[in-house]
Coordinates of C-alpha atoms in Angstrom, one line a residue:
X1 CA 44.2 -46.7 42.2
X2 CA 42.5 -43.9 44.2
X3 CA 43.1 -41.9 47.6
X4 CA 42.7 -44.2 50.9
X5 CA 39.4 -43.7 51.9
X6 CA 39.9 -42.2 55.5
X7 CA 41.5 -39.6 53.7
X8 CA 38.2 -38.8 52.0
X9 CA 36.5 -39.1 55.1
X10 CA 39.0 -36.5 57.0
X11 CA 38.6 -34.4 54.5
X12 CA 35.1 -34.9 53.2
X13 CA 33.5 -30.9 54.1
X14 CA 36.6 -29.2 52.8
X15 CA 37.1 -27.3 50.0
X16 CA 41.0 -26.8 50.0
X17 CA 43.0 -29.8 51.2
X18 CA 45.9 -27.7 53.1
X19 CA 46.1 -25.7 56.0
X20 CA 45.2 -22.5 53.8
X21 CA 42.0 -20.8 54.3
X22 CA 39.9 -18.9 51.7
X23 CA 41.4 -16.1 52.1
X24 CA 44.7 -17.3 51.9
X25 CA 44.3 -18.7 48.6
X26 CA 42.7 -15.4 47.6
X27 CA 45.6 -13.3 49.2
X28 CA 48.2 -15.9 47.0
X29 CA 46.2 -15.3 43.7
X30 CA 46.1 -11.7 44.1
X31 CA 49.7 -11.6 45.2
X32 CA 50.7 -13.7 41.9
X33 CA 49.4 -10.5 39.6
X34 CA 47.5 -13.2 37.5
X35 CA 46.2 -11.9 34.4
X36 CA 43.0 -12.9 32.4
X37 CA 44.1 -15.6 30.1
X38 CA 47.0 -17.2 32.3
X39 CA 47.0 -21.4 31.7
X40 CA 47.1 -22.9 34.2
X41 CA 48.9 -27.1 35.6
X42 CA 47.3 -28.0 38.9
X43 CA 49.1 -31.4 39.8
X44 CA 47.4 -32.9 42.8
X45 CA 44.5 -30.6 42.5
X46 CA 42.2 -32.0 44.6
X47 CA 38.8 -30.4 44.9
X48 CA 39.7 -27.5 42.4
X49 CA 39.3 -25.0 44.6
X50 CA 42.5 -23.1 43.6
X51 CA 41.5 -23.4 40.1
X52 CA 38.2 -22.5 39.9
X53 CA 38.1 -19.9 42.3
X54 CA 41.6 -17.8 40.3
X55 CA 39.4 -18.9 37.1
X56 CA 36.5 -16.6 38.6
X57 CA 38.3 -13.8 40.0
X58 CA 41.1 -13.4 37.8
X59 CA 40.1 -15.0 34.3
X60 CA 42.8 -17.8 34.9
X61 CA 42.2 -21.1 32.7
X62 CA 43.5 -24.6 32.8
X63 CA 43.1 -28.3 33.7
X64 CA 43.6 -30.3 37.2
X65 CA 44.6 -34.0 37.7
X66 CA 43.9 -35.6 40.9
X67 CA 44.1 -39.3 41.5
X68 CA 40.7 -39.2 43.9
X69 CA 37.5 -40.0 42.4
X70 CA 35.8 -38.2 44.9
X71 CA 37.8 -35.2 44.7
X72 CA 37.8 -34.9 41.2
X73 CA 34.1 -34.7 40.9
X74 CA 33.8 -32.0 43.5
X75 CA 36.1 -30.3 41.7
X76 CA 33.7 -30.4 38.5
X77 CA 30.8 -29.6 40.6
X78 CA 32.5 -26.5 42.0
X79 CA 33.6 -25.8 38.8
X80 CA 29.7 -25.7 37.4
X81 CA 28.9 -23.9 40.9
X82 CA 31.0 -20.9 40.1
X83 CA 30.7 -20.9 36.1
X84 CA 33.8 -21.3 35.3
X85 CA 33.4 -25.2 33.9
X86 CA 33.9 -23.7 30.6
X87 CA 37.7 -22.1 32.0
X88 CA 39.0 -25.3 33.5
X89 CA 38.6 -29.0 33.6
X90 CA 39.6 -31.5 36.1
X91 CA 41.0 -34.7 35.0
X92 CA 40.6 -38.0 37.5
X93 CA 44.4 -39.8 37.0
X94 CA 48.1 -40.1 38.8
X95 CA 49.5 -36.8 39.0
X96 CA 53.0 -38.1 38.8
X97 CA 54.3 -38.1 35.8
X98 CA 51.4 -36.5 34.1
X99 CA 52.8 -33.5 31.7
X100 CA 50.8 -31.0 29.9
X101 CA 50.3 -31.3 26.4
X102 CA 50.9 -27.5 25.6
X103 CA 53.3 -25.2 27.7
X104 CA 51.3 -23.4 30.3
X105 CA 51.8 -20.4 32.3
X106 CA 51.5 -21.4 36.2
X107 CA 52.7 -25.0 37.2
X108 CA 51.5 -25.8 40.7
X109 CA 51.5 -28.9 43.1
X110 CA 50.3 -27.7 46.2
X111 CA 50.7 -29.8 49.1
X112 CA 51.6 -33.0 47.3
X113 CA 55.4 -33.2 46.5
X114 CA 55.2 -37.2 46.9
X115 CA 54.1 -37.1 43.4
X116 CA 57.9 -36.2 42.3
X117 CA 59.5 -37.8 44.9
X118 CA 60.0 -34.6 47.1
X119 CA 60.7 -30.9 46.0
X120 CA 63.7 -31.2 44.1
X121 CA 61.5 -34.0 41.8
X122 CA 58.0 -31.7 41.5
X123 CA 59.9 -29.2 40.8
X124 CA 61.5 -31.2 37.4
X125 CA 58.3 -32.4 37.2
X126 CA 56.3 -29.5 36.7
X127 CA 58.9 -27.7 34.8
X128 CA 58.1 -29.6 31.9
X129 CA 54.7 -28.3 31.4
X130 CA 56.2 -24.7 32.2
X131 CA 56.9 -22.0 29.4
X132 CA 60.4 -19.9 29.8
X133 CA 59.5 -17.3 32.5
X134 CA 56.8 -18.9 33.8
X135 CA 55.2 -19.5 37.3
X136 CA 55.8 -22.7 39.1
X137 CA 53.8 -22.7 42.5
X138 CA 55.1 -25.3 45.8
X139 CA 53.4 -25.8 48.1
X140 CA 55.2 -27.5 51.2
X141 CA 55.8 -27.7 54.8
X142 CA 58.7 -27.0 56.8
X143 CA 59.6 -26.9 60.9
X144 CA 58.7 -23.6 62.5
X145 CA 61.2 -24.6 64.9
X146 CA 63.5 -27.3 65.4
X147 CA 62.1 -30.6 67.1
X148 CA 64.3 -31.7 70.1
X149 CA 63.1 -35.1 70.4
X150 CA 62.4 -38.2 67.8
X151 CA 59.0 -38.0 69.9
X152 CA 58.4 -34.4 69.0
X153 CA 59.3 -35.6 65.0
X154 CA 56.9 -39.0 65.1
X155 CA 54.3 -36.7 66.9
X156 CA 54.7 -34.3 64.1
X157 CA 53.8 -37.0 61.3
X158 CA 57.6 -37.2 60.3
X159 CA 59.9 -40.0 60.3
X160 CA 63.0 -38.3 60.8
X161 CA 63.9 -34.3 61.2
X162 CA 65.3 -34.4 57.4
X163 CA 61.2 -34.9 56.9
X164 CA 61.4 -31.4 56.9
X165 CA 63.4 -28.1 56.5
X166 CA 63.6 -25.0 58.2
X167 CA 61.9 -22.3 56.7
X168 CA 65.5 -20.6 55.6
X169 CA 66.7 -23.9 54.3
X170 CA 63.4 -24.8 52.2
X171 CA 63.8 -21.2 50.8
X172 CA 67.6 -21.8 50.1
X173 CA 66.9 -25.3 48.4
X174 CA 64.5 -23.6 45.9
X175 CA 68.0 -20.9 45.3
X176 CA 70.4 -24.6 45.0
X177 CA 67.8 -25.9 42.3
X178 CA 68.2 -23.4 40.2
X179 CA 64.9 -21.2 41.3
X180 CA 64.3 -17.6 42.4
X181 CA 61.5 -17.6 45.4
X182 CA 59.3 -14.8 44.3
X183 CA 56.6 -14.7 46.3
X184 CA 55.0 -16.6 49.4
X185 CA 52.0 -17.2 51.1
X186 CA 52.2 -18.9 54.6
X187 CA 49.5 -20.6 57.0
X188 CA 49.9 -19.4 60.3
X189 CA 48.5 -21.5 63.6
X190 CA 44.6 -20.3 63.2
X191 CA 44.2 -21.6 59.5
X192 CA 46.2 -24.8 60.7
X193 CA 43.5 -25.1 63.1
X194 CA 40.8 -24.4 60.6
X195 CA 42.2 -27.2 58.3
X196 CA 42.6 -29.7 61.4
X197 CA 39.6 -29.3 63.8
X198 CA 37.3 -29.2 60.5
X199 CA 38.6 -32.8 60.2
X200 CA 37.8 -34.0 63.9
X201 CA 33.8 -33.2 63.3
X202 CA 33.8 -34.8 59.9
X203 CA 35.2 -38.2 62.0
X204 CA 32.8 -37.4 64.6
X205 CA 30.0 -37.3 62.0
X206 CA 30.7 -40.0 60.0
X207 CA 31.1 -42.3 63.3
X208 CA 27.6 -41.6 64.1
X209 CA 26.2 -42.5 60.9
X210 CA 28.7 -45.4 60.1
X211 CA 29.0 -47.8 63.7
X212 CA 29.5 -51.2 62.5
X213 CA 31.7 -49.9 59.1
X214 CA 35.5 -51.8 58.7
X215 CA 37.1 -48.5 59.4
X216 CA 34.6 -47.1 62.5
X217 CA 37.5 -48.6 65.0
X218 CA 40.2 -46.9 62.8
X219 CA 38.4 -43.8 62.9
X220 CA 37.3 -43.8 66.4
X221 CA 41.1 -44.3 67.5
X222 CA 41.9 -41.4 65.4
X223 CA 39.7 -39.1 66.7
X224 CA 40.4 -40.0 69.9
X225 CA 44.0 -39.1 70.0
X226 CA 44.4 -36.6 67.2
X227 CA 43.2 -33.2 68.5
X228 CA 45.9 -33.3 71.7
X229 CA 48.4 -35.1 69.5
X230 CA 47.6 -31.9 66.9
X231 CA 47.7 -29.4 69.4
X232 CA 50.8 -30.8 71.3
X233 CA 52.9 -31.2 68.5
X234 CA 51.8 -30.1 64.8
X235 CA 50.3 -26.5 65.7
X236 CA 53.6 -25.8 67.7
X237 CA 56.5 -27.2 65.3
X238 CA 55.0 -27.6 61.8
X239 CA 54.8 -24.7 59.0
X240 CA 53.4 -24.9 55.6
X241 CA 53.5 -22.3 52.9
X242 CA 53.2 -21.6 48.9
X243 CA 55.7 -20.5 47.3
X244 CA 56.3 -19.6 43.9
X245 CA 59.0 -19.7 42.2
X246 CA 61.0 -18.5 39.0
X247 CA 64.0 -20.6 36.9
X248 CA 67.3 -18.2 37.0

């Protein structure tokens, strides 16, 4: 079992797999107060960049479980890049389901609440590797406004409107679970477009080097619609933030 591969291919020049940028993910680990030591759960921890760049700056340790191959050994590579592959290891397997075998400090899943089912289930999820007054980190989207139409929805990448919350509702279902919202990080439209167009030259690429693959008339579709569907629908309605949160 792995990632489909024209995800890997969307994403094969990125370093975080979310519509945060660098500094983003800097601002979040500076805004956690994350002290040397802290042990860290990635669940869905694609290429490690999280990890191994709070294991660097802020002394953070811990391991990472991703279900891509190809992910996973990026992550190891960055790791070894920025010497922290003595700090944290990455771990190729299904992060659903997968529990730590000591409590740690920070429980994240970033961007991957499928693995529990939703929020309310990755929330359960990563509790059980949590200590008592620990960290757990979500990281989720949410509608920046309300669709009006089941076009604007399917445009959006959703099924339904109940896809996603409101930004006041997500916050407020982290409150009915039992959670205190204690800090937040959101993207906002340019690192949306930084995750997104980075994608459309990565298609572009890969078609020019790949013509007569299985997937070159997937891709070529793709690319073909994508930016305008992106800029029509997804920049406009669709948020997406981290937020961490603490058990009352």
């Amino acid at each position: 079992m792995d990632l489909p591969r024209i995800f890997t291919l969307r994403e094969s020049s990125h370093r975080i797999h979310n519509p945060f940028t660098a500094d983003k993910l800097a601002a979040l680990g500076r805004a956690l107060r994350l002290a040397p030591g802290t042990r860290a759960l990635d669940l869905a921890s694609g290429s490690g960049e999280m990890l191994c760049t709070w294991a660097r700056d802020h002394g953070v340790t811990g391991t990472g479980v991703d279900i891509s191959t190809v992910f996973t050994e990026k992550a190891r590579a960055r790791a070894a890049e920025l010497g922290v592959a003595d700090q944290v290891d990455f771990v190729r397997g299904d992060a659903s389901g997968h529990v730590a075998d000591e409590p740690v400090d920070l429980a994240a899943c970033v961007g991957a609440t499928w693995i529990g089912g939703g929020v309310a289930g990755t929330v359960e999820l990563l509790g059980r590797s949590l200590r008592p007054g620990g960290l757990t980190l979500i990281g989720e989207p949410y509608w920046r406004q309300a669709p009006p139409t089941q076009d604007v929805v399917e445009g959006c990448g959703a099924t339904g409107r109940a896809d996603f919350r409101m930004l006041p509702e997500l916050i407020g279902h982290f409150g009915d679970l039992g959670y205190d919202v204690v800090e937040m990080v959101l993207a906002d439209q340019d690192s949306w477009d930084r995750y997104q167009a980075a994608q459309w030259l990565n298609l572009r690429r890969w078609l020019d080097r790949n013509p007569d693959d299985e997937l070159t008339a997937t891709v070529r579709a793709e690319l073909a619609t994508g930016p305008a569907r992106y800029a029509q629908y997804t920049r406009e309605y669709v948020g997406w933030g981290v937020f961490a949160l603490m058990s009352r």
